[in-house]
GROMACS .gro file of C-alpha atoms in nm:
model
  233
    1UNK     CA    1   2.189  -0.213  -0.034
    2UNK     CA    2   2.256  -0.510   0.196
    3UNK     CA    3   2.219  -0.289   0.502
    4UNK     CA    4   1.896  -0.152   0.358
    5UNK     CA    5   1.733  -0.490   0.303
    6UNK     CA    6   1.850  -0.613   0.643
    7UNK     CA    7   1.698  -0.309   0.814
    8UNK     CA    8   1.377  -0.358   0.615
    9UNK     CA    9   1.350  -0.720   0.727
   10UNK     CA   10   1.425  -0.623   1.086
   11UNK     CA   11   1.142  -0.370   1.078
   12UNK     CA   12   0.892  -0.625   0.944
   13UNK     CA   13   0.939  -0.880   1.223
   14UNK     CA   14   0.656  -0.985   1.452
   15UNK     CA   15   0.747  -1.175   1.772
   16UNK     CA   16   0.414  -1.363   1.779
   17UNK     CA   17   0.462  -1.492   1.423
   18UNK     CA   18   0.824  -1.575   1.504
   19UNK     CA   19   0.719  -1.785   1.803
   20UNK     CA   20   0.470  -1.978   1.589
   21UNK     CA   21   0.730  -2.032   1.317
   22UNK     CA   22   0.980  -2.167   1.569
   23UNK     CA   23   0.731  -2.444   1.648
   24UNK     CA   24   0.604  -2.500   1.294
   25UNK     CA   25   0.952  -2.547   1.150
   26UNK     CA   26   1.060  -2.786   1.427
   27UNK     CA   27   1.349  -2.588   1.573
   28UNK     CA   28   1.373  -2.772   1.903
   29UNK     CA   29   1.661  -2.996   2.017
   30UNK     CA   30   1.694  -3.298   1.790
   31UNK     CA   31   1.437  -3.170   1.540
   32UNK     CA   32   1.515  -3.108   1.174
   33UNK     CA   33   1.524  -2.729   1.213
   34UNK     CA   34   1.716  -2.729   1.537
   35UNK     CA   35   1.860  -2.390   1.624
   36UNK     CA   36   1.692  -2.194   1.342
   37UNK     CA   37   1.568  -1.847   1.437
   38UNK     CA   38   1.288  -1.637   1.293
   39UNK     CA   39   1.203  -1.272   1.262
   40UNK     CA   40   0.831  -1.346   1.220
   41UNK     CA   41   0.748  -1.235   0.863
   42UNK     CA   42   0.486  -1.393   0.638
   43UNK     CA   43   0.595  -1.535   0.302
   44UNK     CA   44   0.393  -1.291   0.082
   45UNK     CA   45   0.572  -1.003   0.257
   46UNK     CA   46   0.909  -1.170   0.194
   47UNK     CA   47   0.825  -1.211  -0.175
   48UNK     CA   48   0.734  -0.844  -0.196
   49UNK     CA   49   1.059  -0.749  -0.023
   50UNK     CA   50   1.261  -0.972  -0.257
   51UNK     CA   51   1.100  -0.803  -0.555
   52UNK     CA   52   1.185  -0.463  -0.410
   53UNK     CA   53   1.552  -0.563  -0.374
   54UNK     CA   54   1.579  -0.783  -0.685
   55UNK     CA   55   1.887  -0.587  -0.802
   56UNK     CA   56   2.089  -0.683  -0.495
   57UNK     CA   57   2.431  -0.805  -0.609
   58UNK     CA   58   2.512  -1.176  -0.601
   59UNK     CA   59   2.772  -1.118  -0.328
   60UNK     CA   60   2.525  -0.931  -0.110
   61UNK     CA   61   2.256  -1.195  -0.179
   62UNK     CA   62   2.500  -1.462  -0.060
   63UNK     CA   63   2.562  -1.258   0.255
   64UNK     CA   64   2.185  -1.246   0.313
   65UNK     CA   65   2.161  -1.622   0.249
   66UNK     CA   66   2.415  -1.678   0.526
   67UNK     CA   67   2.208  -1.487   0.782
   68UNK     CA   68   2.105  -1.671   1.098
   69UNK     CA   69   1.746  -1.561   1.032
   70UNK     CA   70   1.527  -1.798   0.833
   71UNK     CA   71   1.333  -1.521   0.659
   72UNK     CA   72   1.655  -1.354   0.541
   73UNK     CA   73   1.766  -1.679   0.381
   74UNK     CA   74   1.429  -1.731   0.214
   75UNK     CA   75   1.434  -1.374   0.081
   76UNK     CA   76   1.783  -1.433  -0.060
   77UNK     CA   77   1.659  -1.743  -0.239
   78UNK     CA   78   1.362  -1.553  -0.384
   79UNK     CA   79   1.612  -1.298  -0.517
   80UNK     CA   80   1.831  -1.572  -0.664
   81UNK     CA   81   1.529  -1.731  -0.835
   82UNK     CA   82   1.441  -1.396  -0.992
   83UNK     CA   83   1.800  -1.335  -1.099
   84UNK     CA   84   1.830  -1.683  -1.248
   85UNK     CA   85   1.511  -1.646  -1.450
   86UNK     CA   86   1.615  -1.307  -1.590
   87UNK     CA   87   1.991  -1.361  -1.611
   88UNK     CA   88   2.236  -1.417  -1.894
   89UNK     CA   89   2.396  -1.759  -1.936
   90UNK     CA   90   2.698  -1.636  -1.742
   91UNK     CA   91   2.484  -1.501  -1.459
   92UNK     CA   92   2.282  -1.824  -1.446
   93UNK     CA   93   2.599  -2.028  -1.413
   94UNK     CA   94   2.722  -1.803  -1.132
   95UNK     CA   95   2.392  -1.834  -0.943
   96UNK     CA   96   2.382  -2.212  -0.989
   97UNK     CA   97   2.740  -2.246  -0.866
   98UNK     CA   98   2.669  -2.020  -0.571
   99UNK     CA   99   2.360  -2.223  -0.483
  100UNK     CA  100   2.556  -2.548  -0.472
  101UNK     CA  101   2.833  -2.387  -0.267
  102UNK     CA  102   2.586  -2.274  -0.002
  103UNK     CA  103   2.357  -2.570   0.055
  104UNK     CA  104   2.431  -2.562   0.427
  105UNK     CA  105   2.225  -2.242   0.441
  106UNK     CA  106   1.937  -2.387   0.236
  107UNK     CA  107   1.847  -2.578   0.547
  108UNK     CA  108   1.474  -2.622   0.575
  109UNK     CA  109   1.208  -2.769   0.353
  110UNK     CA  110   1.053  -2.437   0.249
  111UNK     CA  111   1.393  -2.301   0.147
  112UNK     CA  112   1.456  -2.606  -0.073
  113UNK     CA  113   1.103  -2.615  -0.214
  114UNK     CA  114   1.111  -2.246  -0.311
  115UNK     CA  115   1.429  -2.273  -0.511
  116UNK     CA  116   1.565  -2.614  -0.619
  117UNK     CA  117   1.324  -2.666  -0.910
  118UNK     CA  118   1.370  -2.306  -1.021
  119UNK     CA  119   1.750  -2.298  -1.021
  120UNK     CA  120   1.901  -2.647  -1.008
  121UNK     CA  121   1.637  -2.813  -1.225
  122UNK     CA  122   1.642  -2.559  -1.510
  123UNK     CA  123   2.020  -2.542  -1.506
  124UNK     CA  124   2.055  -2.916  -1.549
  125UNK     CA  125   1.786  -2.950  -1.814
  126UNK     CA  126   2.043  -2.990  -2.092
  127UNK     CA  127   2.346  -3.072  -1.878
  128UNK     CA  128   2.497  -3.362  -1.691
  129UNK     CA  129   2.283  -3.445  -1.388
  130UNK     CA  130   2.527  -3.653  -1.187
  131UNK     CA  131   2.529  -3.392  -0.910
  132UNK     CA  132   2.172  -3.495  -0.826
  133UNK     CA  133   2.286  -3.852  -0.763
  134UNK     CA  134   2.570  -3.725  -0.544
  135UNK     CA  135   2.321  -3.517  -0.348
  136UNK     CA  136   2.078  -3.810  -0.320
  137UNK     CA  137   2.350  -3.999  -0.133
  138UNK     CA  138   2.458  -3.702   0.078
  139UNK     CA  139   2.461  -3.717   0.457
  140UNK     CA  140   2.287  -3.379   0.451
  141UNK     CA  141   1.908  -3.409   0.457
  142UNK     CA  142   1.862  -3.087   0.261
  143UNK     CA  143   2.091  -3.192  -0.024
  144UNK     CA  144   1.889  -3.510  -0.061
  145UNK     CA  145   1.570  -3.303  -0.074
  146UNK     CA  146   1.728  -3.064  -0.327
  147UNK     CA  147   1.808  -3.362  -0.551
  148UNK     CA  148   1.449  -3.481  -0.556
  149UNK     CA  149   1.289  -3.136  -0.568
  150UNK     CA  150   1.503  -3.033  -0.866
  151UNK     CA  151   1.330  -3.300  -1.076
  152UNK     CA  152   1.001  -3.110  -1.049
  153UNK     CA  153   1.133  -2.903  -1.338
  154UNK     CA  154   1.204  -3.214  -1.545
  155UNK     CA  155   0.856  -3.352  -1.476
  156UNK     CA  156   0.707  -3.043  -1.634
  157UNK     CA  157   0.914  -3.118  -1.945
  158UNK     CA  158   0.771  -3.475  -1.952
  159UNK     CA  159   1.118  -3.599  -1.859
  160UNK     CA  160   1.065  -3.861  -1.590
  161UNK     CA  161   1.374  -4.080  -1.578
  162UNK     CA  162   1.565  -3.897  -1.307
  163UNK     CA  163   1.260  -3.867  -1.084
  164UNK     CA  164   1.214  -4.243  -1.089
  165UNK     CA  165   1.582  -4.325  -1.044
  166UNK     CA  166   1.624  -4.082  -0.756
  167UNK     CA  167   1.301  -4.207  -0.597
  168UNK     CA  168   1.447  -4.557  -0.603
  169UNK     CA  169   1.769  -4.438  -0.438
  170UNK     CA  170   1.573  -4.253  -0.169
  171UNK     CA  171   1.310  -4.522  -0.121
  172UNK     CA  172   1.438  -4.626   0.222
  173UNK     CA  173   1.565  -4.290   0.345
  174UNK     CA  174   1.530  -4.253   0.721
  175UNK     CA  175   1.384  -3.901   0.709
  176UNK     CA  176   1.012  -3.829   0.687
  177UNK     CA  177   1.083  -3.509   0.490
  178UNK     CA  178   1.238  -3.722   0.217
  179UNK     CA  179   0.944  -3.964   0.220
  180UNK     CA  180   0.715  -3.667   0.163
  181UNK     CA  181   0.907  -3.509  -0.123
  182UNK     CA  182   0.956  -3.841  -0.303
  183UNK     CA  183   0.585  -3.917  -0.273
  184UNK     CA  184   0.501  -3.566  -0.389
  185UNK     CA  185   0.723  -3.590  -0.698
  186UNK     CA  186   0.580  -3.932  -0.784
  187UNK     CA  187   0.231  -3.783  -0.757
  188UNK     CA  188   0.329  -3.496  -0.989
  189UNK     CA  189   0.478  -3.744  -1.234
  190UNK     CA  190   0.155  -3.944  -1.220
  191UNK     CA  191  -0.051  -3.640  -1.316
  192UNK     CA  192   0.133  -3.645  -1.649
  193UNK     CA  193   0.187  -4.019  -1.689
  194UNK     CA  194  -0.034  -4.227  -1.462
  195UNK     CA  195   0.077  -4.562  -1.604
  196UNK     CA  196   0.443  -4.488  -1.536
  197UNK     CA  197   0.381  -4.396  -1.173
  198UNK     CA  198   0.149  -4.694  -1.128
  199UNK     CA  199   0.413  -4.932  -1.262
  200UNK     CA  200   0.675  -4.786  -1.026
  201UNK     CA  201   0.442  -4.821  -0.729
  202UNK     CA  202   0.343  -5.178  -0.816
  203UNK     CA  203   0.711  -5.266  -0.797
  204UNK     CA  204   0.793  -5.079  -0.477
  205UNK     CA  205   0.483  -4.998  -0.274
  206UNK     CA  206   0.510  -5.287  -0.031
  207UNK     CA  207   0.850  -5.172   0.090
  208UNK     CA  208   0.823  -4.793   0.065
  209UNK     CA  209   0.743  -4.583   0.373
  210UNK     CA  210   0.371  -4.537   0.432
  211UNK     CA  211   0.395  -4.157   0.414
  212UNK     CA  212   0.565  -4.177   0.075
  213UNK     CA  213   0.294  -4.408  -0.055
  214UNK     CA  214   0.012  -4.190   0.075
  215UNK     CA  215   0.158  -3.881  -0.090
  216UNK     CA  216   0.213  -4.069  -0.417
  217UNK     CA  217  -0.141  -4.206  -0.448
  218UNK     CA  218  -0.327  -3.901  -0.320
  219UNK     CA  219  -0.481  -3.827  -0.664
  220UNK     CA  220  -0.543  -4.188  -0.766
  221UNK     CA  221  -0.896  -4.312  -0.836
  222UNK     CA  222  -1.036  -4.417  -0.498
  223UNK     CA  223  -1.060  -4.786  -0.581
  224UNK     CA  224  -0.698  -4.799  -0.692
  225UNK     CA  225  -0.585  -4.589  -0.394
  226UNK     CA  226  -0.754  -4.822  -0.149
  227UNK     CA  227  -0.605  -5.126  -0.321
  228UNK     CA  228  -0.257  -4.985  -0.257
  229UNK     CA  229  -0.337  -4.894   0.101
  230UNK     CA  230  -0.474  -5.243   0.169
  231UNK     CA  231  -0.187  -5.418  -0.017
  232UNK     CA  232  -0.425  -5.575  -0.266
  233UNK     CA  233  -0.241  -5.487  -0.588
   0.00000   0.00000   0.00000
């Protein structure tokens, strides 16, 4: 079945879309996606393909995840998300373990954002979460993003502690992609508990990166948003 899905993905490629994706995902020298290659397939088509091959074995899904092609890796993650949601406890553990063993292939923001809160977050809901703090201090950008993105699941359970603690750890991260995800998760937290987010921002907004702040306050009442932007809190 691995050969079949690979041939299917090959047949769906579009060079014009691939060229655009190469630019959009910053694949040039020194950029965050340096060296990544694309077939040129839109995400809805990849989701449809993943659904078609949802019974692909874990081993073959790992092989697909290790492909040099971005779309192959994203399709593999869509399959893993489906398998995790439908799997037994044993299968869920195997998928979670496999995910953590292959973070070097989950190497762009869309790959992280399509999977971390649907595999890592749910798996750690009632388990020790120390791995998130290890990842938050990782030298690998994508592991740091996985740590923060995983908390999206907790936020939806009204469980905010890890989001705030990880945000504090990542507050001065050098990468813009971390500033964005931290701000995004703070914004999502604020949708469910405005006062908690507001208190966190009052403490940290003067020193946090501007992008992080802008993401975090995007849904604030305009007067309050402007007060943060003008440092008048």
